[in-house]
Structures are given as C-alpha cells and as structure tokens.
mmCIF file of C-alpha atoms in Angstrom:
data_model
loop_
_atom_site.group_PDB
_atom_site.id
_atom_site.type_symbol
_atom_site.label_atom_id
_atom_site.label_comp_id
_atom_site.label_asym_id
_atom_site.label_seq_id
_atom_site.Cartn_x
_atom_site.Cartn_y
_atom_site.Cartn_z
ATOM 1 C CA MET D 1 0.314 0.040 -0.144
ATOM 2 C CA LEU D 2 2.822 2.805 1.009
ATOM 3 C CA THR D 3 4.888 1.813 -2.251
ATOM 4 C CA ALA D 4 1.678 1.716 -4.659
ATOM 5 C CA ALA D 5 2.165 4.593 -7.461
ATOM 6 C CA ASP D 6 -1.460 4.589 -7.813
ATOM 7 C CA SER D 7 -2.399 5.419 -3.711
ATOM 8 C CA GLU D 8 -3.426 8.768 -2.626
ATOM 9 C CA PRO D 9 -1.038 10.491 0.250
ATOM 10 C CA LEU D 10 -3.925 10.599 2.489
ATOM 11 C CA LEU D 11 -4.419 6.952 2.203
ATOM 12 C CA LYS D 12 -0.587 6.214 2.584
ATOM 13 C CA GLU D 13 -0.264 8.244 5.579
ATOM 14 C CA SER D 14 -3.449 6.819 7.329
ATOM 15 C CA VAL D 15 -2.159 3.286 6.570
ATOM 16 C CA ALA D 16 1.085 4.147 8.385
ATOM 17 C CA VAL D 17 -0.117 5.970 11.249
ATOM 18 C CA GLN D 18 -2.900 3.054 11.805
ATOM 19 C CA PHE D 19 -0.195 0.427 11.699
ATOM 20 C CA PHE D 20 1.926 2.327 14.270
ATOM 21 C CA SER D 21 -0.749 3.624 16.640
ATOM 22 C CA GLU D 22 -1.701 -0.285 16.913
ATOM 23 C CA ALA D 23 1.588 -1.635 17.435
ATOM 24 C CA LEU D 24 2.055 0.698 20.048
ATOM 25 C CA SER D 25 -1.216 -0.032 21.753
ATOM 26 C CA ALA D 26 -0.343 -4.021 21.502
ATOM 27 C CA LEU D 27 2.886 -2.725 23.447
ATOM 28 C CA SER D 28 1.133 -0.921 26.114
ATOM 29 C CA HIS D 29 -0.714 -3.753 26.785
ATOM 30 C CA GLY D 30 -3.806 -2.697 24.796
ATOM 31 C CA LYS D 31 -4.727 0.445 26.577
ATOM 32 C CA PRO D 32 -7.915 2.067 25.022
ATOM 33 C CA PRO D 33 -7.189 5.607 23.759
ATOM 34 C CA MET D 34 -8.839 8.098 25.903
ATOM 35 C CA PRO D 35 -12.167 9.316 24.366
ATOM 36 C CA CYS D 36 -12.069 12.330 22.087
ATOM 37 C CA ALA D 37 -14.594 15.307 22.503
ATOM 38 C CA PRO D 38 -17.314 14.764 20.289
ATOM 39 C CA ASP D 39 -16.860 18.740 18.967
ATOM 40 C CA LYS D 40 -13.136 17.793 17.725
ATOM 41 C CA LEU D 41 -14.477 15.048 15.644
ATOM 42 C CA ALA D 42 -17.482 17.156 14.278
ATOM 43 C CA ARG D 43 -14.946 19.871 13.517
ATOM 44 C CA VAL D 44 -13.080 17.002 11.352
ATOM 45 C CA VAL D 45 -16.196 15.806 9.581
ATOM 46 C CA ASP D 46 -17.085 19.353 8.678
ATOM 47 C CA PHE D 47 -13.311 19.674 7.648
ATOM 48 C CA ILE D 48 -13.805 16.564 5.365
ATOM 49 C CA HIS D 49 -17.160 17.786 3.966
ATOM 50 C CA SER D 50 -16.112 21.534 3.383
ATOM 51 C CA HIS D 51 -12.844 20.324 1.365
ATOM 52 C CA ALA D 52 -13.917 16.754 0.058
ATOM 53 C CA THR D 53 -13.117 17.609 -3.664
ATOM 54 C CA GLU D 54 -9.569 18.767 -2.913
ATOM 55 C CA SER D 55 -6.242 16.711 -2.042
ATOM 56 C CA LEU D 56 -6.352 16.468 1.691
ATOM 57 C CA SER D 57 -3.244 15.563 3.787
ATOM 58 C CA LEU D 58 -3.517 14.038 7.174
ATOM 59 C CA GLN D 59 -1.691 17.063 8.409
ATOM 60 C CA GLN D 60 -4.294 19.239 6.875
ATOM 61 C CA ILE D 61 -7.013 16.959 8.705
ATOM 62 C CA CYS D 62 -5.239 17.246 12.275
ATOM 63 C CA ALA D 63 -4.826 20.814 12.093
ATOM 64 C CA ALA D 64 -8.518 21.398 11.795
ATOM 65 C CA ALA D 65 -9.350 19.393 14.960
ATOM 66 C CA SER D 66 -6.030 20.153 16.994
ATOM 67 C CA LEU D 67 -5.307 16.289 17.166
ATOM 68 C CA SER D 68 -2.156 14.205 16.576
ATOM 69 C CA PRO D 69 -2.402 11.759 13.615
ATOM 70 C CA SER D 70 -2.378 8.528 15.486
ATOM 71 C CA TYR D 71 -5.239 9.779 17.988
ATOM 72 C CA LEU D 72 -7.043 11.256 14.999
ATOM 73 C CA ILE D 73 -7.320 7.901 13.078
ATOM 74 C CA ARG D 74 -8.015 5.976 16.324
ATOM 75 C CA ALA D 75 -10.728 8.027 17.759
ATOM 76 C CA PHE D 76 -12.199 8.557 14.343
ATOM 77 C CA SER D 77 -12.283 4.831 13.516
ATOM 78 C CA GLN D 78 -13.663 4.133 17.016
ATOM 79 C CA HIS D 79 -16.193 6.929 16.407
ATOM 80 C CA TYR D 80 -17.182 6.447 12.734
ATOM 81 C CA HIS D 81 -15.974 3.065 12.344
ATOM 82 C CA MET D 82 -13.950 3.912 9.441
ATOM 83 C CA THR D 83 -11.032 6.183 8.610
ATOM 84 C CA PRO D 84 -10.823 9.580 7.629
ATOM 85 C CA HIS D 85 -9.814 8.304 4.279
ATOM 86 C CA ALA D 86 -12.489 6.023 3.925
ATOM 87 C CA TYR D 87 -15.177 8.870 5.214
ATOM 88 C CA LEU D 88 -13.366 11.078 2.350
ATOM 89 C CA LEU D 89 -13.989 8.575 -0.275
ATOM 90 C CA ASN D 90 -17.488 8.140 0.763
ATOM 91 C CA CYS D 91 -18.268 12.058 0.664
ATOM 92 C CA ARG D 92 -16.168 11.930 -2.955
ATOM 93 C CA ILE D 93 -19.002 9.397 -4.102
ATOM 94 C CA GLN D 94 -21.816 11.140 -2.421
ATOM 95 C CA HIS D 95 -21.084 14.083 -4.396
ATOM 96 C CA ALA D 96 -20.492 12.327 -7.353
ATOM 97 C CA ARG D 97 -23.933 10.391 -7.342
ATOM 98 C CA ARG D 98 -25.370 13.906 -7.228
ATOM 99 C CA LEU D 99 -23.252 15.191 -10.517
ATOM 100 C CA LEU D 100 -24.428 11.650 -12.106
ATOM 101 C CA ARG D 101 -27.986 12.657 -12.322
ATOM 102 C CA GLY D 102 -26.569 15.453 -14.898
ATOM 103 C CA ARG D 103 -25.436 14.694 -18.068
ATOM 104 C CA GLN D 104 -21.585 15.532 -17.386
ATOM 105 C CA PRO D 105 -18.867 13.025 -18.853
ATOM 106 C CA LEU D 106 -17.942 10.846 -16.598
ATOM 107 C CA ALA D 107 -14.337 11.950 -16.857
ATOM 108 C CA GLU D 108 -15.698 15.300 -15.928
ATOM 109 C CA VAL D 109 -17.606 14.058 -12.973
ATOM 110 C CA ALA D 110 -14.579 12.210 -11.599
ATOM 111 C CA HIS D 111 -12.691 14.916 -11.812
ATOM 112 C CA ALA D 112 -15.479 17.392 -9.814
ATOM 113 C CA SER D 113 -15.630 14.929 -7.329
ATOM 114 C CA GLY D 114 -11.879 15.130 -6.481
ATOM 115 C CA PHE D 115 -10.620 12.124 -7.880
ATOM 116 C CA ALA D 116 -6.975 12.170 -9.696
ATOM 117 C CA ASP D 117 -8.601 9.708 -12.623
ATOM 118 C CA GLN D 118 -11.625 8.013 -14.012
ATOM 119 C CA ALA D 119 -10.527 4.772 -13.565
ATOM 120 C CA HIS D 120 -10.139 4.982 -9.665
ATOM 121 C CA PHE D 121 -13.086 6.905 -9.523
ATOM 122 C CA GLN D 122 -15.075 3.853 -11.207
ATOM 123 C CA ARG D 123 -13.142 1.098 -8.657
ATOM 124 C CA VAL D 124 -14.080 3.172 -5.608
ATOM 125 C CA PHE D 125 -17.890 4.056 -6.982
ATOM 126 C CA LYS D 126 -18.197 0.247 -7.892
ATOM 127 C CA ARG D 127 -16.798 -0.979 -4.557
ATOM 128 C CA LEU D 128 -19.188 1.569 -2.650
ATOM 129 C CA THR D 129 -22.432 1.475 -4.589
ATOM 130 C CA ALA D 130 -21.870 -2.318 -5.933
ATOM 131 C CA VAL D 131 -22.390 -0.768 -9.759
ATOM 132 C CA THR D 132 -20.389 1.457 -12.304
ATOM 133 C CA PRO D 133 -21.042 5.111 -12.627
ATOM 134 C CA GLY D 134 -22.499 4.430 -15.921
ATOM 135 C CA HIS D 135 -24.731 2.007 -14.861
ATOM 136 C CA TYR D 136 -25.592 4.092 -11.908
ATOM 137 C CA ARG D 137 -26.656 7.188 -14.189
ATOM 138 C CA ARG D 138 -29.625 4.927 -16.019
#
C-alpha cells in the first residue's frame, strides 16, 4: 500500500499511522485511547465535507481539529467505524452521485468529485455502490 504509485497520500499516511498506533497499543498492553471530544470529531467531519473534492493530507485534517495523527485515526475509527480516508472517499462518491444525475461526462464527474482519474473513480464507485457510474446514471 505504501509503495503503490496510484495510492492517495492521505491513504498512505492513514495506513502508516494506523499500523504504528496499533503496534504502540499492543506494546502498551492494549490500553484504549482516551475518548475524543465529539466537537473535535465534528470539526474533522465538517472539514472533510468542506474540502472533500480537494486533495487532503492527514496533517491538514489534524490541524482542523488540533489532534495528533495517531489519535485522530484511532478516535475517528472508533466513533465512525471507518478511517478519515474512507470517510473522504464516501463523501466524494456521494458528491459524484449528485453530479451523475446530470449529463456530464464521467471524466468530468470524476475530476469534479476529487478523483485523480476516471479509473480510480470507477473502482471506488463500484466498490461503494456495487454498480459502475455508467449503470448508476441509467
């Protein structure tokens, strides 16, 4: 995952931080993280929604809520049952679904939804909705 050329920077950062956070947790006898204030997680969600079509880094998301990367990923995953990256992809797909109601070409929908290319957009769309964007549009 970390060496894949087509992986987004946020995904690579999230995977690395999650791995080391879990390793640290295992080495510290599995102590659960302190609960995160819901308002900080709400700030993260608001930030992701506001910037979903942009290329985001883990540092940008952390700065929006004043949280460390490892704490953010642990608390976000515990509260929302997905990583911030998965949440971002879900937001992008929801945005794309709204755009697909129009007649824009798929490549334009992919770009307007924050995906680097149409192929990545189609893979993620199909994984999250079980249909391709073309079939969804029909």
